[in-house]
Coordinates of C-alpha atoms (C1' of nucleotides) in Angstrom, one line a residue:
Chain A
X1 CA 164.7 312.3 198.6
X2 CA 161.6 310.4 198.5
X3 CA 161.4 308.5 194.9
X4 CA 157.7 306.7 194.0
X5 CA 157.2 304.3 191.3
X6 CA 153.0 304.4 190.8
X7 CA 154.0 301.7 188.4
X8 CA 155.3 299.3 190.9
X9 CA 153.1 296.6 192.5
X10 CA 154.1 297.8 195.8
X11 CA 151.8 300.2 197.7
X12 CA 152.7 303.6 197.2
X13 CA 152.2 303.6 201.3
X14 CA 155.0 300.6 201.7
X15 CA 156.8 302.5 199.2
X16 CA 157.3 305.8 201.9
X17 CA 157.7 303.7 204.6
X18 CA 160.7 301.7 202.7
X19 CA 162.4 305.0 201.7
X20 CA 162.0 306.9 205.1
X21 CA 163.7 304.0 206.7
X22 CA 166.2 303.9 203.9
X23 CA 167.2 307.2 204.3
X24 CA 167.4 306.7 208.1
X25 CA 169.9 304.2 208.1
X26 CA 172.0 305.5 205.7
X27 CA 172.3 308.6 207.8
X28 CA 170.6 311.2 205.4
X29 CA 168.3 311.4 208.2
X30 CA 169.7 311.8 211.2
X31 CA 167.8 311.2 214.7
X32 CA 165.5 314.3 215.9
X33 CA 165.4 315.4 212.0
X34 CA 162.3 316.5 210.9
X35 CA 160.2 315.0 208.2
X36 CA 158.1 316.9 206.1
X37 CA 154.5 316.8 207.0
X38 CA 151.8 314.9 205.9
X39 CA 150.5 317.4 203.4
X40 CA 154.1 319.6 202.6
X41 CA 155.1 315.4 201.3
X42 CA 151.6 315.3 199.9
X43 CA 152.1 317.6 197.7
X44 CA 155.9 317.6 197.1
X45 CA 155.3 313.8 196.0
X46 CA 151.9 314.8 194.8
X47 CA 150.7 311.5 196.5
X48 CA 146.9 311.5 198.4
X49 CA 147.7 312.7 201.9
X50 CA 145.8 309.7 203.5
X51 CA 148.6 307.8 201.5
X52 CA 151.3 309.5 203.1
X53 CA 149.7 309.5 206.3
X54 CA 149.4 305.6 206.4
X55 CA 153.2 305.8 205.8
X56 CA 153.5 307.8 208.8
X57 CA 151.3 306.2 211.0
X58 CA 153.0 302.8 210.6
X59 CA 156.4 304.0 210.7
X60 CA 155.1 305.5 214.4
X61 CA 154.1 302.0 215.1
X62 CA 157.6 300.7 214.3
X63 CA 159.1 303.6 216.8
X64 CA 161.3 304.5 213.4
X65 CA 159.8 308.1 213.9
X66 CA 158.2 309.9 216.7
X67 CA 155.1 312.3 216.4
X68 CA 155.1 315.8 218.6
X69 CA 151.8 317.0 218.8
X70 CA 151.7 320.5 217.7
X71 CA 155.5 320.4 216.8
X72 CA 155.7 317.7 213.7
X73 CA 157.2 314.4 212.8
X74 CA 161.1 314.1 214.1
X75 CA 163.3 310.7 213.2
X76 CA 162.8 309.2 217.0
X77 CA 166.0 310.0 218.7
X78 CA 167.3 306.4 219.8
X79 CA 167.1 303.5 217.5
X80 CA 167.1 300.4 219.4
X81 CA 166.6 296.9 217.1
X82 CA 163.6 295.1 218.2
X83 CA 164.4 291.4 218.0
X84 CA 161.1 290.1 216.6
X85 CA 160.9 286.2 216.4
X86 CA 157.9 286.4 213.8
X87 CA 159.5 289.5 212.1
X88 CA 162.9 287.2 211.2
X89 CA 161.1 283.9 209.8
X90 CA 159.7 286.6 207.7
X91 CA 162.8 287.7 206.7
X92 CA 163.8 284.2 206.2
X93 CA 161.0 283.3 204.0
X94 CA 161.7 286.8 202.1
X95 CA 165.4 285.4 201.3
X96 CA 164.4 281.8 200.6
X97 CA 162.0 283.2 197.6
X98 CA 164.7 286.0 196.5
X99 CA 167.0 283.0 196.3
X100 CA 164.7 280.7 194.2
X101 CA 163.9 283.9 191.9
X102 CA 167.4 284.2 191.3
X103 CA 168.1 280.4 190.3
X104 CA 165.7 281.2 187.7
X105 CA 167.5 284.2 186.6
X106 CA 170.7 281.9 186.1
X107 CA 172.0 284.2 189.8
X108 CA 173.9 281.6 191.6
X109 CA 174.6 282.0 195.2
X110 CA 178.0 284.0 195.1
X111 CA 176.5 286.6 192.6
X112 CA 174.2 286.6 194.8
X113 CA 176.5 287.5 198.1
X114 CA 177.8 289.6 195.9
X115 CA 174.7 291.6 195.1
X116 CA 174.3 292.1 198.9
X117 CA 177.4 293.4 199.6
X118 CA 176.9 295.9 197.1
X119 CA 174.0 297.3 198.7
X120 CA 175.6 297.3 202.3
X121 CA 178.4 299.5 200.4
X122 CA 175.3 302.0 199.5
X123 CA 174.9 302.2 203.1
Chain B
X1 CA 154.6 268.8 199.1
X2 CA 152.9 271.9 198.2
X3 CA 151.8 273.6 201.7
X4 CA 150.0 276.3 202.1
X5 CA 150.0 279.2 204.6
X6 CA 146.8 280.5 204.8
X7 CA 147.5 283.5 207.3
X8 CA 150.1 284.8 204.8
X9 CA 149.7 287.9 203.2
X10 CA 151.0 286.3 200.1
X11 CA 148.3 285.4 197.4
X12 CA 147.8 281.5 197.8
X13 CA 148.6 280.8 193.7
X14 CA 152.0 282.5 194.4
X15 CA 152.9 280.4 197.1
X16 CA 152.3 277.6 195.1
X17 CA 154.2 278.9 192.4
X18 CA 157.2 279.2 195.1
X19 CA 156.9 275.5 196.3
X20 CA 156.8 274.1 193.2
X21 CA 159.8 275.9 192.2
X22 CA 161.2 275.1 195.3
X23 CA 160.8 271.8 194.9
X24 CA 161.9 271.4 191.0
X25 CA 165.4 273.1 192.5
X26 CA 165.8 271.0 195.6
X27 CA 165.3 267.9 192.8
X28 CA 162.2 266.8 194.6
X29 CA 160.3 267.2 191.1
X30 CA 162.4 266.7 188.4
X31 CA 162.3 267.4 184.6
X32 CA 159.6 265.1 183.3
X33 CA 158.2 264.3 186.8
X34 CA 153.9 264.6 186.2
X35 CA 152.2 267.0 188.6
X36 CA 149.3 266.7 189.8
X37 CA 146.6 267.6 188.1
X38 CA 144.5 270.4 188.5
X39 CA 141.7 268.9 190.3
X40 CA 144.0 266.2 192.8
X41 CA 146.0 269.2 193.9
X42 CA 142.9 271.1 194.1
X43 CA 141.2 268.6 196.1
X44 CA 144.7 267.6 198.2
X45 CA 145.3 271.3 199.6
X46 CA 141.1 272.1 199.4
X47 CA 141.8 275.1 197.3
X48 CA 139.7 276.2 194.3
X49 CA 140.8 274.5 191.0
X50 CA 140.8 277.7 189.7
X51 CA 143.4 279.1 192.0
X52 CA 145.8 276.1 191.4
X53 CA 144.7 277.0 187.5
X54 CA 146.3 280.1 187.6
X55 CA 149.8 278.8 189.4
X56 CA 150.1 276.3 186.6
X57 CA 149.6 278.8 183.7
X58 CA 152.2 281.0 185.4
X59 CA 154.2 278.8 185.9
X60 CA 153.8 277.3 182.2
X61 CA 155.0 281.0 181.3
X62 CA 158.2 280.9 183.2
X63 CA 158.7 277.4 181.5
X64 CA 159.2 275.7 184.9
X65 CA 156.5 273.2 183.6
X66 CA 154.6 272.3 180.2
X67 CA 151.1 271.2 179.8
X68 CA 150.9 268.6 177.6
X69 CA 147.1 268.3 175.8
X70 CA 144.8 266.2 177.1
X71 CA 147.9 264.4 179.4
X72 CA 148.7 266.5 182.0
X73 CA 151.1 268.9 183.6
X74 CA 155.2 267.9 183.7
X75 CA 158.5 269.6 185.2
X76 CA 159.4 271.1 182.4
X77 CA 162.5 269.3 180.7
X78 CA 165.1 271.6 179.7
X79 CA 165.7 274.1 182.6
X80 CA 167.6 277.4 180.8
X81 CA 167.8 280.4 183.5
X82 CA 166.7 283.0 181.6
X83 CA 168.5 286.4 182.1
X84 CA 166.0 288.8 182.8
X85 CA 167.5 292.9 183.4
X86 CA 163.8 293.6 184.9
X87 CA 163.7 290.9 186.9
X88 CA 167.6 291.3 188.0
X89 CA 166.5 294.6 189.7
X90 CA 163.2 293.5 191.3
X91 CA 165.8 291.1 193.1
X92 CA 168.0 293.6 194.1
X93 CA 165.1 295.7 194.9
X94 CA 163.7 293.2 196.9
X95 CA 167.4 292.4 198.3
X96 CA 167.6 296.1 199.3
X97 CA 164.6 295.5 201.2
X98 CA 165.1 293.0 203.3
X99 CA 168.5 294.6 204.5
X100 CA 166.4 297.4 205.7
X101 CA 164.1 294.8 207.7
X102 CA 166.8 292.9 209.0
X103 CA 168.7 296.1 210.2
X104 CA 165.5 297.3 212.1
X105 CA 165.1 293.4 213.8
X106 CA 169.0 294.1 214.5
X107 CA 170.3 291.6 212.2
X108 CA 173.4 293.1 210.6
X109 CA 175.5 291.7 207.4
X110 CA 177.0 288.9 208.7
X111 CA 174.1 287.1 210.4
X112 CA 172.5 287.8 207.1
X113 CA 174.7 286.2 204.9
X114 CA 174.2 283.4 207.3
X115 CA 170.8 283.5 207.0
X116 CA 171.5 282.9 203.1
X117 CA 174.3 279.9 203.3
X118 CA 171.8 278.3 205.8
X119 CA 169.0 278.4 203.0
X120 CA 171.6 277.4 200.0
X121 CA 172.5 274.3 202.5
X122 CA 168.7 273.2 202.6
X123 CA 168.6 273.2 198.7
Chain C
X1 CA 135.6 300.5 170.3
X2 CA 135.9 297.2 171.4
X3 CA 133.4 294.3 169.9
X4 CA 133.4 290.7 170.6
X5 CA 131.9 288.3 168.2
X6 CA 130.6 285.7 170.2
X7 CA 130.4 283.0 167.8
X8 CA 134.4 283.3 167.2
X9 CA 135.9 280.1 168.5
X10 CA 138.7 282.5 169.4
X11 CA 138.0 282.9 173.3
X12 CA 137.0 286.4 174.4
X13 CA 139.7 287.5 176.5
X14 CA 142.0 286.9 173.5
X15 CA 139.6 288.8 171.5
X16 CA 140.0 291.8 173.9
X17 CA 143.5 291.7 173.9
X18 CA 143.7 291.6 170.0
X19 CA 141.0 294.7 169.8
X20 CA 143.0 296.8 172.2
X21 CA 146.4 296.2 170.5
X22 CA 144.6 296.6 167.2
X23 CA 143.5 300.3 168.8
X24 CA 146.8 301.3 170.2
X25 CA 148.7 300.7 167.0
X26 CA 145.8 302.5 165.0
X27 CA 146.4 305.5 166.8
X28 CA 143.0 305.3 168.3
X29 CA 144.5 304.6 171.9
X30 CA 147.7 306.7 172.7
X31 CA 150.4 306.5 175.2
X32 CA 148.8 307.6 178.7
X33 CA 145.5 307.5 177.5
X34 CA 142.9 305.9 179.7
X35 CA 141.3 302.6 179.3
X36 CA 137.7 301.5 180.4
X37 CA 137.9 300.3 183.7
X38 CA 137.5 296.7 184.3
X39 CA 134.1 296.8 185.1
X40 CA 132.7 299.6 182.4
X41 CA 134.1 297.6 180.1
X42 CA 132.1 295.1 181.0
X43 CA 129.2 296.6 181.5
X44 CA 129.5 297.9 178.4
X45 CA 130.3 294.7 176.5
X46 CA 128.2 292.7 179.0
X47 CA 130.8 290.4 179.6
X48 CA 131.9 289.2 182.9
X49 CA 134.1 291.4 184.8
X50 CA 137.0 288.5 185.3
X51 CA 137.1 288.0 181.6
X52 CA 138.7 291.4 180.8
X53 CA 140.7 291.5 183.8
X54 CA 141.8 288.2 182.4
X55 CA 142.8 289.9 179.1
X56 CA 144.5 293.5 180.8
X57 CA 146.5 291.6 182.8
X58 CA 147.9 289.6 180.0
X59 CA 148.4 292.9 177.8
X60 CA 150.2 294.0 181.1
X61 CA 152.5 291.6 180.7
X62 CA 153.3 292.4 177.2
X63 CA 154.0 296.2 178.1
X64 CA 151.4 297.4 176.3
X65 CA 149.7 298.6 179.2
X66 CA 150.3 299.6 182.8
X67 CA 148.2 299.6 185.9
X68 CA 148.2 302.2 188.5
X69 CA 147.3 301.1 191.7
X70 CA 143.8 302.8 192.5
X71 CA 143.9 304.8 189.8
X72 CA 143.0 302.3 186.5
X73 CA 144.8 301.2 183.6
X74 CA 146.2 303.1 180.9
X75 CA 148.4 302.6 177.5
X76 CA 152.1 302.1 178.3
X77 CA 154.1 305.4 177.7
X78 CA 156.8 304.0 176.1
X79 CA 156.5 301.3 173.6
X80 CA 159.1 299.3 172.2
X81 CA 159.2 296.3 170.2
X82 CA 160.3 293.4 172.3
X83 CA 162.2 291.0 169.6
X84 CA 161.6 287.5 171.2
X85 CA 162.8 284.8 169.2
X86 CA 160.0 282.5 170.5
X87 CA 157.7 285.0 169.4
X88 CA 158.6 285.0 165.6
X89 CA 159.3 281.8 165.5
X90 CA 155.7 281.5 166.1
X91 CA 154.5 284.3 163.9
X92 CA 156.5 282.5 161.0
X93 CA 154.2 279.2 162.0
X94 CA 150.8 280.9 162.0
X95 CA 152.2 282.6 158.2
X96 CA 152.9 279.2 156.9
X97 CA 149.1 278.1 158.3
X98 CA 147.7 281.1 156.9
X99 CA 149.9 280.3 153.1
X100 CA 148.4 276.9 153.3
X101 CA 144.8 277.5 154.0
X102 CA 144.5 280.1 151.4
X103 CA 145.6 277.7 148.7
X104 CA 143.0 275.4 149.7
X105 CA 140.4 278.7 148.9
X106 CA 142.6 279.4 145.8
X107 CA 144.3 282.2 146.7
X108 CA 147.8 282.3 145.6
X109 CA 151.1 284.7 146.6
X110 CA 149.8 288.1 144.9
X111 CA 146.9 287.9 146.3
X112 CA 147.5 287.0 149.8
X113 CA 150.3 289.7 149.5
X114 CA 147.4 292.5 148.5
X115 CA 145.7 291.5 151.3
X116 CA 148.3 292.1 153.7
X117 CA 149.3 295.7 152.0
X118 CA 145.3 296.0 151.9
X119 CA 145.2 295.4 156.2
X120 CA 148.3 297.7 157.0
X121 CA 146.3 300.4 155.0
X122 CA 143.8 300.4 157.5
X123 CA 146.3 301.3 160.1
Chain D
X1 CA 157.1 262.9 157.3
X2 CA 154.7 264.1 160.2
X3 CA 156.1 266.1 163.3
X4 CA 153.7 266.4 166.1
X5 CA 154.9 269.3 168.7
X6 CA 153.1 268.0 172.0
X7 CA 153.6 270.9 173.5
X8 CA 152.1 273.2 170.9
X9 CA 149.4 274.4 172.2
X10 CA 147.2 273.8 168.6
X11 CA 145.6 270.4 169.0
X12 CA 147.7 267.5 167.7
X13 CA 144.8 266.8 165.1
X14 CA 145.0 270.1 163.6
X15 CA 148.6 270.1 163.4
X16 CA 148.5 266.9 161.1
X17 CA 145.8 268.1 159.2
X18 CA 148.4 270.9 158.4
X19 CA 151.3 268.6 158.1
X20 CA 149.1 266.2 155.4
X21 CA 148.1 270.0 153.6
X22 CA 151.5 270.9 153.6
X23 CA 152.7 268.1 152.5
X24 CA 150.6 268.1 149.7
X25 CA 151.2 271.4 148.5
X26 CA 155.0 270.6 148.7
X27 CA 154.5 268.0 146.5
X28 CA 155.3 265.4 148.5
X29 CA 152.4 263.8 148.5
X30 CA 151.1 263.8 145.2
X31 CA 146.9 262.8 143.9
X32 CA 146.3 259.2 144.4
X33 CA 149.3 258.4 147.0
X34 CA 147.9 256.3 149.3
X35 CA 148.9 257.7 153.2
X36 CA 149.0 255.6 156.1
X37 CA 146.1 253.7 158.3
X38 CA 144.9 255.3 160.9
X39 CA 146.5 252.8 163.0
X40 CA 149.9 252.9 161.3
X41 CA 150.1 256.8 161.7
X42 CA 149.3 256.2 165.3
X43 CA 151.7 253.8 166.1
X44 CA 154.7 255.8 164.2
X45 CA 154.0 259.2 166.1
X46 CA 152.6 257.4 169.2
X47 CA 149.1 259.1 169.1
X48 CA 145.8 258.2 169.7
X49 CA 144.4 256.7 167.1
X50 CA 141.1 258.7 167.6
X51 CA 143.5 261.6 167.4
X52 CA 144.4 260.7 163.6
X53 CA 140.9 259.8 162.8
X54 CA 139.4 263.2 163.4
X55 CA 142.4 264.9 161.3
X56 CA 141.8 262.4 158.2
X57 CA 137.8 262.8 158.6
X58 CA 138.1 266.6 158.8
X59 CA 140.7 266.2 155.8
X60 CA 137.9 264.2 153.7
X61 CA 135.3 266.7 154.3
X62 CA 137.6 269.1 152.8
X63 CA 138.4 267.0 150.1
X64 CA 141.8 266.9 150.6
X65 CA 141.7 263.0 151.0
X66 CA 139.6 260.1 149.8
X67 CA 139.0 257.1 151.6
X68 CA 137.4 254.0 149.8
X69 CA 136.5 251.6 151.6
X70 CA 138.4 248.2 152.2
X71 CA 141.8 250.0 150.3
X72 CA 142.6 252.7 152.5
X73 CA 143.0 256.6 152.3
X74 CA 144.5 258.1 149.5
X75 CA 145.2 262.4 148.7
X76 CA 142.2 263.2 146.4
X77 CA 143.2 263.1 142.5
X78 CA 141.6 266.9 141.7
X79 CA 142.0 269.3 143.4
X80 CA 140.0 272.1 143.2
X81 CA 140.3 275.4 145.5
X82 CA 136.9 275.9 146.7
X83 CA 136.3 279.6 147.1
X84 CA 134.6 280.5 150.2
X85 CA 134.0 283.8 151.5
X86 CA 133.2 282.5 155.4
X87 CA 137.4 281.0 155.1
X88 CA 138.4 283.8 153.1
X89 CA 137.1 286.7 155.7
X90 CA 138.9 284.3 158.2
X91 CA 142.5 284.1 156.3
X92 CA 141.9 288.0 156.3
X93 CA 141.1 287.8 160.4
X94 CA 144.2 285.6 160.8
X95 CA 146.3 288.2 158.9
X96 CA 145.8 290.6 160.9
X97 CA 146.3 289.0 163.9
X98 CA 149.7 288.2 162.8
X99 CA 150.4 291.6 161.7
X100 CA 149.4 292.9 165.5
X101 CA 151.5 290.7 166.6
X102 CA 154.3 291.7 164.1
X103 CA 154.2 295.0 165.6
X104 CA 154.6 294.2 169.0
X105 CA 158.2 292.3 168.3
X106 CA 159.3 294.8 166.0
X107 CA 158.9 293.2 162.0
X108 CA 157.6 295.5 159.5
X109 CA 155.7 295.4 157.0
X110 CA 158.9 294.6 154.6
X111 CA 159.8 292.4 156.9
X112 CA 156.7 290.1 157.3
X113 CA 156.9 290.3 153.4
X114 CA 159.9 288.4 153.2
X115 CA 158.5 286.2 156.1
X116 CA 156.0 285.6 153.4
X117 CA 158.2 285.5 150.6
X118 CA 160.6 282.9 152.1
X119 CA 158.0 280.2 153.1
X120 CA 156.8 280.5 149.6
X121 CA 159.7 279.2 148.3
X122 CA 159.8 276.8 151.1
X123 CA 157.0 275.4 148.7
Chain E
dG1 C1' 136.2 303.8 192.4
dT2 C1' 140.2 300.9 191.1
dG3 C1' 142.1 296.3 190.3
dG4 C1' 143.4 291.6 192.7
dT5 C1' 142.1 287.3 194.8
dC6 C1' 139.3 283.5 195.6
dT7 C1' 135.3 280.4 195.5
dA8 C1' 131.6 277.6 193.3
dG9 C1' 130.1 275.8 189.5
dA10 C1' 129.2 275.0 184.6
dC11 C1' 130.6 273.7 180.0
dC12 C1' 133.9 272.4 176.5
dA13 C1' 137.7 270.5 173.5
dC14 C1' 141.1 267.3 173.5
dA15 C1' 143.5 262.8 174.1
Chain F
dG1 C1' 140.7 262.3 182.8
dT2 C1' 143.1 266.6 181.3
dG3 C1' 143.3 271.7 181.3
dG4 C1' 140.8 276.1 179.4
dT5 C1' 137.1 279.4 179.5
dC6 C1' 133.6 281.8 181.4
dT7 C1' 130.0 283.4 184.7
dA8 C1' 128.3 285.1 189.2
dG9 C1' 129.4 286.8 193.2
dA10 C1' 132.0 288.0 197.4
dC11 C1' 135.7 290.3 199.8
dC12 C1' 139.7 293.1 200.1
dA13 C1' 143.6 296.6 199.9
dC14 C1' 144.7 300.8 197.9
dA15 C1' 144.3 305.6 196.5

DNA sequence: GTGGTCTAGACCACA
DNA sequence: GTGGTCTAGACCACA
């Protein structure tokens, strides 16, 4: 369920985060769901626990998952969006340099609509 | 020209490596157009010479610009989008991810594909 | 395993990168196999840390060997020739150099040919 | 007759010390053919004359050329290969590089033979 | 412990 | 004046 590249450039720890949410919204987990703990996805991923942790901890931060002491790690039960002004420049900026990468990659801007629509159907 | 963001996370020779391709695809710098040199850049945005060293000479990789002996550095003069499969995916990768961001700050497909037209009009 | 010669004109980094290919495709380094860390390596060659970060970074790029984040840099698991145009092109420059300079040290065809078989029977 | 590449990255004096080399091996400069002036050389590739002046100096010293005074510069009537084990060691360094580099895009042995082969009878 | 980024500063070849 | 190489040293994120 949860797929790490120790090649990629990305942290390992961004790489959990961006999968857990991943498999939120495409409904594979489902609110109140249980995640595996720290050390059962430690070892499954066989990934340092602090690692996995971090992961966690950050997700908990973005209310994406809730942490029941004594009980475990549950998807939170109600997803509300949290309109972020800072958080959608970011975005912004992230799509400005995606779109000057794929000039350079001879990915004009319909190929490029394209390629998003194409994830959205992954959804 | 070439501004720099110094909060960002982003490694300062990779945002120069945006703006300057920014700029060659808005036609701000075009093919043959001199950049500044090393040490004026350096000196304009008070970063290390070293740092702006390092944009360049990726930047020479890509071919975006050439570094002619002795002369100087120019917009390269024959742009040719090279078709890259690797770097095809780290776009989509990268295109993936910013879905999941944008569905978390509650921005859904349609906003983001006017997000992207917006950007495309600016170039 | 790796030796510099300082009074090469051939800068060091370069130097590196050429020992370390040489290495791989003697066998001596094999897929997954570790390399010195940035700074052993260093230490052990006495040469400044950002000089063979310089030169792994570069062989990086040429796939020959991966970084793992934390962890160190090793051979690439799977090699395979790249066939870059650019690249031969530039190989059949450096073979015509090589072709002239030995005629000026009187070395003709056979021989230059004998000391090519002799080189790949090193390998 | 001389083609300067001002991107190369070899120095523009080397490459016409090549070019003049080359062209003498090819014939088509033959002993006691007088080349251009320094200045005329310049002013047809549009180079520095100090550029030109270092290649033809380095060219004497090798006794390539001949320059007597108040005539001009002329390619030297005998030649003679002067064996030298420092040059030859380094035509044996060079080789190797290339055949390193061979690897890595996927030419042979065989292969880099008839790389060899074919710019013999460029000759 | 691992590599990545950045600064300050020196020296050099080349044009 | 131009970029390239190298050193010394600091700080940082990541695992």
């Amino acid at each position: 369920m949860i797929t790490i590249d120790s090649r990629s450039s990305k942290p390992i720890y961004e790489q959990i985060i961006e999968r857990v949410k991943e498999n939120i919204i495409k409904g594979i987990l489902k609110p109140g769901d249980k995640l595996p703990s720290v050390r059962e996805l430690a070892s499954i991923i066989t990934i340092n626990p602090n690692t996995i942790s971090k992961a966690y901890n950050e997700l908990e931060r973005m209310k994406a998952i809730e942490v029941i002491r004594g009980k475990g790690t549950f998807v939170a039960e109600s997803f509300k969006p949290i309109m972020d002004e800072e958080k959608l420049k970011e975005i912004k900026e992230h799509m400005k340099n995606i779109i000057i990468e794929a000039h350079y990659v001879g990915v004009d801007k319909d190929k490029l609509i394209d390629i998003l629509n194409e994830i959205y159907r992954e959804f």
